[in-house]
Tab-separated table of N, CA, C and O in Angstrom:
chain	number	residue	atom	x	y	z
A	1	MET	N	-18.151	-23.416	-66.407
A	1	MET	CA	-18.830	-24.480	-65.694
A	1	MET	C	-18.313	-24.525	-64.262
A	1	MET	O	-17.124	-24.405	-64.030
A	2	GLY	N	-19.188	-24.716	-63.304
A	2	GLY	CA	-18.816	-24.712	-61.895
A	2	GLY	C	-18.104	-25.990	-61.485
A	2	GLY	O	-17.964	-26.932	-62.258
A	3	ALA	N	-17.663	-26.021	-60.276
A	3	ALA	CA	-16.982	-27.193	-59.722
A	3	ALA	C	-17.972	-28.349	-59.607
A	3	ALA	O	-19.162	-28.157	-59.349
A	4	MET	N	-17.467	-29.550	-59.827
A	4	MET	CA	-18.315	-30.739	-59.724
A	4	MET	C	-18.359	-31.204	-58.281
A	4	MET	O	-17.352	-31.189	-57.587
A	5	ASN	N	-19.522	-31.584	-57.823
A	5	ASN	CA	-19.609	-32.133	-56.486
A	5	ASN	C	-19.503	-33.661	-56.546
A	5	ASN	O	-19.425	-34.255	-57.618
A	6	VAL	N	-19.516	-34.302	-55.407
A	6	VAL	CA	-19.346	-35.752	-55.328
A	6	VAL	C	-20.451	-36.476	-56.094
A	6	VAL	O	-20.195	-37.452	-56.798
A	7	MET	N	-21.691	-36.005	-56.022
A	7	MET	CA	-22.804	-36.655	-56.721
A	7	MET	C	-22.631	-36.561	-58.233
A	7	MET	O	-22.916	-37.509	-58.949
A	8	ASP	N	-22.169	-35.422	-58.741
A	8	ASP	CA	-21.922	-35.290	-60.181
A	8	ASP	C	-20.891	-36.313	-60.631
A	8	ASP	O	-21.047	-36.961	-61.662
A	9	THR	N	-19.823	-36.461	-59.878
A	9	THR	CA	-18.772	-37.420	-60.206
A	9	THR	C	-19.334	-38.838	-60.173
A	9	THR	O	-19.077	-39.641	-61.061
A	10	TYR	N	-20.135	-39.158	-59.158
A	10	TYR	CA	-20.746	-40.479	-59.039
A	10	TYR	C	-21.641	-40.766	-60.241
A	10	TYR	O	-21.565	-41.828	-60.841
A	11	GLU	N	-22.473	-39.788	-60.624
A	11	GLU	CA	-23.380	-39.983	-61.755
A	11	GLU	C	-22.616	-40.186	-63.053
A	11	GLU	O	-22.978	-41.017	-63.869
A	12	MET	N	-21.526	-39.433	-63.250
A	12	MET	CA	-20.722	-39.615	-64.463
A	12	MET	C	-20.101	-41.001	-64.490
A	12	MET	O	-20.141	-41.693	-65.497
A	13	ASN	N	-19.535	-41.442	-63.376
A	13	ASN	CA	-18.931	-42.767	-63.308
A	13	ASN	C	-19.974	-43.854	-63.507
A	13	ASN	O	-19.727	-44.853	-64.166
A	14	ASN	N	-21.147	-43.648	-62.927
A	14	ASN	CA	-22.218	-44.625	-63.052
A	14	ASN	C	-22.679	-44.743	-64.507
A	14	ASN	O	-22.919	-45.835	-65.001
A	15	LYS	N	-22.799	-43.614	-65.222
A	15	LYS	CA	-23.194	-43.643	-66.629
A	15	LYS	C	-22.145	-44.346	-67.472
A	15	LYS	O	-22.465	-45.139	-68.347
A	16	ASN	N	-20.868	-44.064	-67.209
A	16	ASN	CA	-19.795	-44.724	-67.955
A	16	ASN	C	-19.787	-46.218	-67.678
A	16	ASN	O	-19.581	-47.021	-68.571
A	17	GLU	N	-20.009	-46.609	-66.430
A	17	GLU	CA	-20.049	-48.025	-66.067
A	17	GLU	C	-21.235	-48.699	-66.743
A	17	GLU	O	-21.110	-49.799	-67.270
A	18	SER	N	-22.371	-48.017	-66.769
A	18	SER	CA	-23.557	-48.574	-67.409
A	18	SER	C	-23.322	-48.783	-68.890
A	18	SER	O	-23.667	-49.814	-69.450
A	19	LYS	N	-22.726	-47.810	-69.548
A	19	LYS	CA	-22.461	-47.936	-70.978
A	19	LYS	C	-21.506	-49.096	-71.256
A	19	LYS	O	-21.651	-49.813	-72.232
A	20	LYS	N	-20.552	-49.294	-70.351
A	20	LYS	CA	-19.589	-50.373	-70.522
A	20	LYS	C	-20.281	-51.736	-70.452
A	20	LYS	O	-19.897	-52.670	-71.146
A	21	ASN	N	-21.306	-51.858	-69.621
A	21	ASN	CA	-22.026	-53.120	-69.467
A	21	ASN	C	-23.106	-53.313	-70.523
A	21	ASN	O	-23.713	-54.375	-70.593
A	22	LEU	N	-23.363	-52.305	-71.305
A	22	LEU	CA	-24.360	-52.370	-72.362
A	22	LEU	C	-23.816	-53.220	-73.507
A	22	LEU	O	-22.715	-52.994	-73.982
A	23	LYS	N	-24.578	-54.221	-73.926
A	23	LYS	CA	-24.152	-55.126	-74.999
A	23	LYS	C	-24.974	-54.844	-76.251
A	23	LYS	O	-26.175	-54.611	-76.172
A	24	THR	N	-24.314	-54.885	-77.391
A	24	THR	CA	-24.980	-54.682	-78.676
A	24	THR	C	-24.599	-55.813	-79.612
A	24	THR	O	-23.414	-56.126	-79.761
A	25	TYR	N	-25.614	-56.423	-80.222
A	25	TYR	CA	-25.384	-57.530	-81.148
A	25	TYR	C	-26.180	-57.319	-82.421
A	25	TYR	O	-27.286	-56.768	-82.393
A	26	LYS	N	-25.617	-57.795	-83.525
A	26	LYS	CA	-26.351	-57.869	-84.785
A	26	LYS	C	-26.665	-59.337	-85.011
A	26	LYS	O	-25.779	-60.189	-84.969
A	27	LEU	N	-27.951	-59.623	-85.224
A	27	LEU	CA	-28.402	-60.983	-85.493
A	27	LEU	C	-28.866	-61.052	-86.942
A	27	LEU	O	-29.608	-60.177	-87.396
A	28	LEU	N	-28.448	-62.078	-87.655
A	28	LEU	CA	-28.928	-62.324	-89.007
A	28	LEU	C	-29.559	-63.709	-88.985
A	28	LEU	O	-28.872	-64.721	-88.810
A	29	ILE	N	-30.870	-63.727	-89.133
A	29	ILE	CA	-31.650	-64.949	-88.916
A	29	ILE	C	-32.181	-65.451	-90.250
A	29	ILE	O	-32.798	-64.699	-91.010
A	30	SER	N	-31.937	-66.727	-90.521
A	30	SER	CA	-32.414	-67.309	-91.782
A	30	SER	C	-33.287	-68.521	-91.506
A	30	SER	O	-33.276	-69.092	-90.420
A	31	GLY	N	-34.038	-68.912	-92.523
A	31	GLY	CA	-35.019	-69.983	-92.423
A	31	GLY	C	-36.348	-69.433	-92.908
A	31	GLY	O	-36.401	-68.513	-93.722
A	32	ARG	N	-37.441	-69.979	-92.396
A	32	ARG	CA	-38.762	-69.413	-92.697
A	32	ARG	C	-39.014	-68.324	-91.655
A	32	ARG	O	-39.576	-68.582	-90.587
A	33	VAL	N	-38.556	-67.114	-91.969
A	33	VAL	CA	-38.591	-66.024	-90.988
A	33	VAL	C	-39.320	-64.782	-91.498
A	33	VAL	O	-39.512	-63.840	-90.744
A	34	GLN	N	-39.714	-64.780	-92.765
A	34	GLN	CA	-40.498	-63.664	-93.292
A	34	GLN	C	-41.925	-64.137	-93.553
A	34	GLN	O	-42.152	-65.280	-93.938
A	35	GLY	N	-42.863	-63.246	-93.298
A	35	GLY	CA	-44.273	-63.586	-93.504
A	35	GLY	C	-44.866	-64.393	-92.364
A	35	GLY	O	-45.937	-64.974	-92.500
A	36	VAL	N	-44.160	-64.456	-91.230
A	36	VAL	CA	-44.626	-65.245	-90.081
A	36	VAL	C	-44.739	-64.399	-88.809
A	36	VAL	O	-44.892	-64.935	-87.722
A	37	GLY	N	-44.649	-63.079	-88.951
A	37	GLY	CA	-44.778	-62.191	-87.799
A	37	GLY	C	-43.503	-62.036	-86.986
A	37	GLY	O	-43.555	-61.630	-85.821
A	38	PHE	N	-42.357	-62.333	-87.588
A	38	PHE	CA	-41.096	-62.289	-86.843
A	38	PHE	C	-40.770	-60.885	-86.336
A	38	PHE	O	-40.348	-60.721	-85.187
A	39	ARG	N	-40.965	-59.871	-87.168
A	39	ARG	CA	-40.626	-58.511	-86.742
A	39	ARG	C	-41.478	-58.065	-85.558
A	39	ARG	O	-40.983	-57.441	-84.620
A	40	TYR	N	-42.761	-58.413	-85.575
A	40	TYR	CA	-43.663	-58.032	-84.485
A	40	TYR	C	-43.334	-58.833	-83.220
A	40	TYR	O	-43.413	-58.316	-82.112
A	41	PHE	N	-42.962	-60.096	-83.406
A	41	PHE	CA	-42.507	-60.943	-82.307
A	41	PHE	C	-41.277	-60.319	-81.644
A	41	PHE	O	-41.210	-60.175	-80.431
A	42	ALA	N	-40.308	-59.913	-82.460
A	42	ALA	CA	-39.075	-59.296	-81.946
A	42	ALA	C	-39.383	-57.997	-81.211
A	42	ALA	O	-38.843	-57.737	-80.129
A	43	GLU	N	-40.254	-57.186	-81.784
A	43	GLU	CA	-40.618	-55.912	-81.154
A	43	GLU	C	-41.272	-56.138	-79.796
A	43	GLU	O	-40.964	-55.450	-78.821
A	44	ASP	N	-42.160	-57.116	-79.714
A	44	ASP	CA	-42.853	-57.418	-78.467
A	44	ASP	C	-41.870	-57.895	-77.393
A	44	ASP	O	-41.895	-57.424	-76.260
A	45	LYS	N	-40.987	-58.823	-77.753
A	45	LYS	CA	-40.008	-59.345	-76.793
A	45	LYS	C	-39.036	-58.244	-76.362
A	45	LYS	O	-38.639	-58.178	-75.205
A	46	ALA	N	-38.650	-57.383	-77.295
A	46	ALA	CA	-37.746	-56.280	-76.973
A	46	ALA	C	-38.385	-55.340	-75.959
A	46	ALA	O	-37.729	-54.897	-75.004
A	47	ARG	N	-39.657	-55.048	-76.148
A	47	ARG	CA	-40.368	-54.154	-75.215
A	47	ARG	C	-40.405	-54.774	-73.820
A	47	ARG	O	-40.090	-54.113	-72.826
A	48	ILE	N	-40.732	-56.044	-73.745
A	48	ILE	CA	-40.823	-56.740	-72.451
A	48	ILE	C	-39.467	-56.769	-71.747
A	48	ILE	O	-39.383	-56.568	-70.536
A	49	LEU	N	-38.397	-57.008	-72.508
A	49	LEU	CA	-37.063	-57.188	-71.931
A	49	LEU	C	-36.225	-55.908	-71.899
A	49	LEU	O	-35.055	-55.944	-71.539
A	50	GLN	N	-36.831	-54.782	-72.296
A	50	GLN	CA	-36.136	-53.487	-72.310
A	50	GLN	C	-34.888	-53.530	-73.207
A	50	GLN	O	-33.803	-53.108	-72.825
A	51	ILE	N	-35.088	-54.047	-74.409
A	51	ILE	CA	-34.039	-54.115	-75.426
A	51	ILE	C	-34.304	-53.001	-76.436
A	51	ILE	O	-35.445	-52.794	-76.854
A	52	ASN	N	-33.268	-52.295	-76.840
A	52	ASN	CA	-33.379	-51.249	-77.850
A	52	ASN	C	-32.700	-51.704	-79.130
A	52	ASN	O	-31.916	-52.648	-79.128
A	53	GLY	N	-33.010	-51.011	-80.235
A	53	GLY	CA	-32.417	-51.332	-81.528
A	53	GLY	C	-33.474	-51.350	-82.616
A	53	GLY	O	-34.396	-50.537	-82.610
A	54	TYR	N	-33.343	-52.310	-83.535
A	54	TYR	CA	-34.322	-52.402	-84.621
A	54	TYR	C	-34.371	-53.812	-85.193
A	54	TYR	O	-33.485	-54.634	-84.947
A	55	VAL	N	-35.407	-54.079	-85.950
A	55	VAL	CA	-35.562	-55.324	-86.697
A	55	VAL	C	-36.037	-54.964	-88.096
A	55	VAL	O	-36.817	-54.021	-88.271
A	56	ARG	N	-35.560	-55.695	-89.098
A	56	ARG	CA	-36.022	-55.467	-90.465
A	56	ARG	C	-35.825	-56.733	-91.291
A	56	ARG	O	-34.969	-57.570	-90.995
A	57	ASN	N	-36.652	-56.850	-92.329
A	57	ASN	CA	-36.466	-57.911	-93.313
A	57	ASN	C	-35.348	-57.503	-94.257
A	57	ASN	O	-35.172	-56.320	-94.537
A	58	THR	N	-34.611	-58.490	-94.757
A	58	THR	CA	-33.578	-58.216	-95.750
A	58	THR	C	-34.074	-58.682	-97.115
A	58	THR	O	-35.022	-59.472	-97.206
A	59	ILE	N	-33.426	-58.219	-98.172
A	59	ILE	CA	-33.880	-58.593	-99.521
A	59	ILE	C	-33.602	-60.060	-99.836
A	59	ILE	O	-34.207	-60.605	-100.747
A	60	ASP	N	-32.735	-60.698	-99.057
A	60	ASP	CA	-32.452	-62.120	-99.293
A	60	ASP	C	-33.237	-63.037	-98.343
A	60	ASP	O	-32.807	-64.129	-97.999
A	61	ASN	N	-34.425	-62.571	-97.921
A	61	ASN	CA	-35.385	-63.350	-97.133
A	61	ASN	C	-34.920	-63.717	-95.729
A	61	ASN	O	-35.346	-64.722	-95.174
A	62	LYS	N	-34.077	-62.907	-95.157
A	62	LYS	CA	-33.646	-63.095	-93.774
A	62	LYS	C	-34.219	-61.969	-92.925
A	62	LYS	O	-34.823	-61.035	-93.443
A	63	VAL	N	-34.026	-62.079	-91.633
A	63	VAL	CA	-34.392	-61.014	-90.709
A	63	VAL	C	-33.112	-60.539	-90.031
A	63	VAL	O	-32.321	-61.357	-89.546
A	64	GLU	N	-32.909	-59.225	-90.018
A	64	GLU	CA	-31.754	-58.621	-89.349
A	64	GLU	C	-32.251	-57.888	-88.110
A	64	GLU	O	-33.225	-57.136	-88.180
A	65	ILE	N	-31.574	-58.145	-87.004
A	65	ILE	CA	-31.920	-57.468	-85.753
A	65	ILE	C	-30.648	-56.851	-85.183
A	65	ILE	O	-29.615	-57.517	-85.096
A	66	LEU	N	-30.735	-55.599	-84.805
A	66	LEU	CA	-29.680	-54.979	-84.014
A	66	LEU	C	-30.290	-54.784	-82.639
A	66	LEU	O	-31.297	-54.090	-82.500
A	67	CYS	N	-29.732	-55.469	-81.647
A	67	CYS	CA	-30.314	-55.432	-80.304
A	67	CYS	C	-29.280	-54.942	-79.305
A	67	CYS	O	-28.108	-55.282	-79.390
A	68	GLN	N	-29.766	-54.147	-78.357
A	68	GLN	CA	-28.884	-53.531	-77.372
A	68	GLN	C	-29.559	-53.575	-76.012
A	68	GLN	O	-30.719	-53.186	-75.874
A	69	GLY	N	-28.830	-54.075	-75.035
A	69	GLY	CA	-29.384	-54.150	-73.693
A	69	GLY	C	-28.376	-54.708	-72.715
A	69	GLY	O	-27.204	-54.907	-73.049
A	70	TYR	N	-28.857	-54.966	-71.517
A	70	TYR	CA	-28.012	-55.467	-70.440
A	70	TYR	C	-28.286	-56.943	-70.202
A	70	TYR	O	-29.384	-57.431	-70.436
A	71	GLU	N	-27.257	-57.637	-69.713
A	71	GLU	CA	-27.438	-59.040	-69.328
A	71	GLU	C	-28.238	-59.074	-68.031
A	71	GLU	O	-28.105	-58.167	-67.225
A	72	PRO	N	-29.077	-60.045	-67.786
A	72	PRO	CA	-29.312	-61.227	-68.616
A	72	PRO	C	-30.373	-61.019	-69.700
A	72	PRO	O	-30.631	-61.913	-70.489
A	73	ASN	N	-30.983	-59.812	-69.763
A	73	ASN	CA	-32.071	-59.574	-70.715
A	73	ASN	C	-31.643	-59.786	-72.161
A	73	ASN	O	-32.395	-60.348	-72.955
A	74	ILE	N	-30.456	-59.329	-72.520
A	74	ILE	CA	-30.004	-59.461	-73.910
A	74	ILE	C	-29.830	-60.941	-74.267
A	74	ILE	O	-30.158	-61.362	-75.368
A	75	ASP	N	-29.344	-61.736	-73.320
A	75	ASP	CA	-29.183	-63.176	-73.554
A	75	ASP	C	-30.545	-63.851	-73.744
A	75	ASP	O	-30.723	-64.687	-74.635
A	76	THR	N	-31.505	-63.469	-72.914
A	76	THR	CA	-32.863	-64.012	-73.025
A	76	THR	C	-33.479	-63.636	-74.367
A	76	THR	O	-34.087	-64.472	-75.042
A	77	PHE	N	-33.293	-62.390	-74.782
A	77	PHE	CA	-33.825	-61.917	-76.059
A	77	PHE	C	-33.251	-62.746	-77.215
A	77	PHE	O	-33.984	-63.214	-78.088
A	78	ILE	N	-31.944	-62.950	-77.219
A	78	ILE	CA	-31.302	-63.714	-78.300
A	78	ILE	C	-31.822	-65.149	-78.320
A	78	ILE	O	-32.118	-65.694	-79.395
A	79	LYS	N	-31.984	-65.766	-77.157
A	79	LYS	CA	-32.532	-67.136	-77.106
A	79	LYS	C	-33.940	-67.181	-77.684
A	79	LYS	O	-34.304	-68.117	-78.391
A	80	GLN	N	-34.745	-66.150	-77.394
A	80	GLN	CA	-36.103	-66.119	-77.939
A	80	GLN	C	-36.082	-65.935	-79.457
A	80	GLN	O	-36.917	-66.491	-80.162
A	81	MET	N	-35.114	-65.176	-79.975
A	81	MET	CA	-34.996	-64.993	-81.426
A	81	MET	C	-34.531	-66.287	-82.099
A	81	MET	O	-34.900	-66.557	-83.245
A	82	GLN	N	-33.776	-67.106	-81.394
A	82	GLN	CA	-33.353	-68.392	-81.946
A	82	GLN	C	-34.552	-69.321	-82.141
A	82	GLN	O	-34.545	-70.149	-83.045
A	83	ARG	N	-35.563	-69.179	-81.301
A	83	ARG	CA	-36.792	-69.971	-81.441
A	83	ARG	C	-37.754	-69.319	-82.428
A	83	ARG	O	-38.373	-69.993	-83.228
A	84	GLY	N	-37.911	-68.004	-82.306
A	84	GLY	CA	-38.814	-67.280	-83.187
A	84	GLY	C	-40.274	-67.480	-82.821
A	84	GLY	O	-40.605	-68.222	-81.894
A	85	PRO	N	-41.163	-66.810	-83.572
A	85	PRO	CA	-42.598	-66.962	-83.326
A	85	PRO	C	-43.088	-68.351	-83.771
A	85	PRO	O	-42.361	-69.094	-84.433
A	86	THR	N	-44.309	-68.653	-83.441
A	86	THR	CA	-44.888	-69.979	-83.659
A	86	THR	C	-44.699	-70.517	-85.070
A	86	THR	O	-44.308	-71.675	-85.246
A	87	PHE	N	-44.957	-69.711	-86.098
A	87	PHE	CA	-44.940	-70.216	-87.474
A	87	PHE	C	-43.583	-70.058	-88.164
A	87	PHE	O	-43.441	-70.409	-89.332
A	88	ALA	N	-42.605	-69.568	-87.438
A	88	ALA	CA	-41.256	-69.442	-88.003
A	88	ALA	C	-40.525	-70.779	-87.885
A	88	ALA	O	-40.870	-71.630	-87.066
A	89	ASN	N	-39.513	-70.930	-88.724
A	89	ASN	CA	-38.620	-72.075	-88.642
A	89	ASN	C	-37.199	-71.533	-88.806
A	89	ASN	O	-36.732	-71.362	-89.932
A	90	VAL	N	-36.554	-71.243	-87.685
A	90	VAL	CA	-35.214	-70.658	-87.713
A	90	VAL	C	-34.213	-71.761	-88.040
A	90	VAL	O	-34.094	-72.739	-87.316
A	91	LYS	N	-33.513	-71.592	-89.161
A	91	LYS	CA	-32.499	-72.570	-89.588
A	91	LYS	C	-31.118	-72.167	-89.085
A	91	LYS	O	-30.307	-73.022	-88.754
A	92	ASP	N	-30.829	-70.866	-89.084
A	92	ASP	CA	-29.504	-70.395	-88.709
A	92	ASP	C	-29.608	-68.986	-88.144
A	92	ASP	O	-30.480	-68.217	-88.544
A	93	ILE	N	-28.712	-68.686	-87.224
A	93	ILE	CA	-28.628	-67.328	-86.695
A	93	ILE	C	-27.149	-66.988	-86.536
A	93	ILE	O	-26.401	-67.708	-85.896
A	94	LYS	N	-26.754	-65.913	-87.188
A	94	LYS	CA	-25.384	-65.421	-87.066
A	94	LYS	C	-25.411	-64.260	-86.074
A	94	LYS	O	-26.183	-63.320	-86.239
A	95	ILE	N	-24.568	-64.347	-85.069
A	95	ILE	CA	-24.543	-63.345	-83.999
A	95	ILE	C	-23.181	-62.669	-84.005
A	95	ILE	O	-22.147	-63.333	-83.895
A	96	THR	N	-23.196	-61.356	-84.153
A	96	THR	CA	-21.967	-60.571	-84.154
A	96	THR	C	-22.071	-59.490	-83.086
A	96	THR	O	-23.028	-58.712	-83.089
A	97	GLU	N	-21.094	-59.454	-82.187
A	97	GLU	CA	-21.097	-58.381	-81.187
A	97	GLU	C	-20.572	-57.111	-81.835
A	97	GLU	O	-19.587	-57.127	-82.565
A	98	ILE	N	-21.247	-56.004	-81.568
A	98	ILE	CA	-20.861	-54.696	-82.087
A	98	ILE	C	-20.216	-53.918	-80.947
A	98	ILE	O	-20.865	-53.638	-79.936
A	99	LYS	N	-18.969	-53.589	-81.104
A	99	LYS	CA	-18.253	-52.797	-80.091
A	99	LYS	C	-18.444	-51.311	-80.368
A	99	LYS	O	-18.515	-50.905	-81.522
A	100	ASP	N	-18.504	-50.512	-79.318
A	100	ASP	CA	-18.628	-49.050	-79.437
A	100	ASP	C	-19.794	-48.633	-80.330
A	100	ASP	O	-19.667	-47.742	-81.169
A	101	ALA	N	-20.927	-49.290	-80.159
A	101	ALA	CA	-22.114	-48.987	-80.965
A	101	ALA	C	-22.770	-47.696	-80.485
A	101	ALA	O	-22.607	-47.287	-79.336
A	102	GLN	N	-23.526	-47.082	-81.400
A	102	GLN	CA	-24.323	-45.937	-80.986
A	102	GLN	C	-25.345	-46.406	-79.966
A	102	GLN	O	-25.681	-47.587	-79.912
A	103	ILE	N	-25.827	-45.492	-79.164
A	103	ILE	CA	-26.817	-45.815	-78.139
A	103	ILE	C	-28.211	-45.655	-78.746
A	103	ILE	O	-28.549	-44.612	-79.300
A	104	PHE	N	-29.008	-46.713	-78.639
A	104	PHE	CA	-30.392	-46.687	-79.106
A	104	PHE	C	-31.318	-46.425	-77.926
A	104	PHE	O	-31.082	-46.939	-76.832
A	105	ASN	N	-32.360	-45.653	-78.141
A	105	ASN	CA	-33.297	-45.302	-77.080
A	105	ASN	C	-34.636	-45.993	-77.202
A	105	ASN	O	-35.520	-45.801	-76.359
A	106	SER	N	-34.813	-46.786	-78.255
A	106	SER	CA	-36.074	-47.493	-78.461
A	106	SER	C	-35.811	-48.686	-79.363
A	106	SER	O	-34.707	-48.869	-79.860
A	107	PHE	N	-36.837	-49.489	-79.565
A	107	PHE	CA	-36.768	-50.609	-80.502
A	107	PHE	C	-37.822	-50.360	-81.570
A	107	PHE	O	-38.966	-50.046	-81.245
A	108	GLU	N	-37.437	-50.470	-82.828
A	108	GLU	CA	-38.399	-50.179	-83.883
A	108	GLU	C	-38.326	-51.216	-84.999
A	108	GLU	O	-37.304	-51.877	-85.195
A	109	ILE	N	-39.437	-51.328	-85.695
A	109	ILE	CA	-39.504	-52.137	-86.901
A	109	ILE	C	-39.177	-51.210	-88.060
A	109	ILE	O	-39.809	-50.164	-88.229
A	110	LYS	N	-38.176	-51.585	-88.845
A	110	LYS	CA	-37.825	-50.804	-90.026
A	110	LYS	C	-38.435	-51.497	-91.235
A	110	LYS	O	-38.361	-52.705	-91.368
A	111	PHE	N	-39.023	-50.689	-92.112
A	111	PHE	CA	-39.655	-51.231	-93.318
A	111	PHE	C	-38.844	-50.884	-94.542
A	111	PHE	O	-38.068	-49.977	-94.566
């Protein structure tokens, strides 16, 4: 491999800095959250706010979201999930920060 120039060094540092500022959270949402379009709501908000990760229903009638993005978008996304779509009734949301998470390149609904 050849010698690195100043721009290569800058780009490497910039990527490392970006990854450091990237936040990843696991949300576990309970209440009336299944059968009300919650997964599609989450997918739509994630697309708008450039959030990556996934959303899925759990067998115990909750919704699990793994969301990854930069502030303030990630904070806005979480606030929107606390409200949920029109017909949802969010009773509780458990938020856990995930350190050293894998990097997600898209947001998807898992079935």
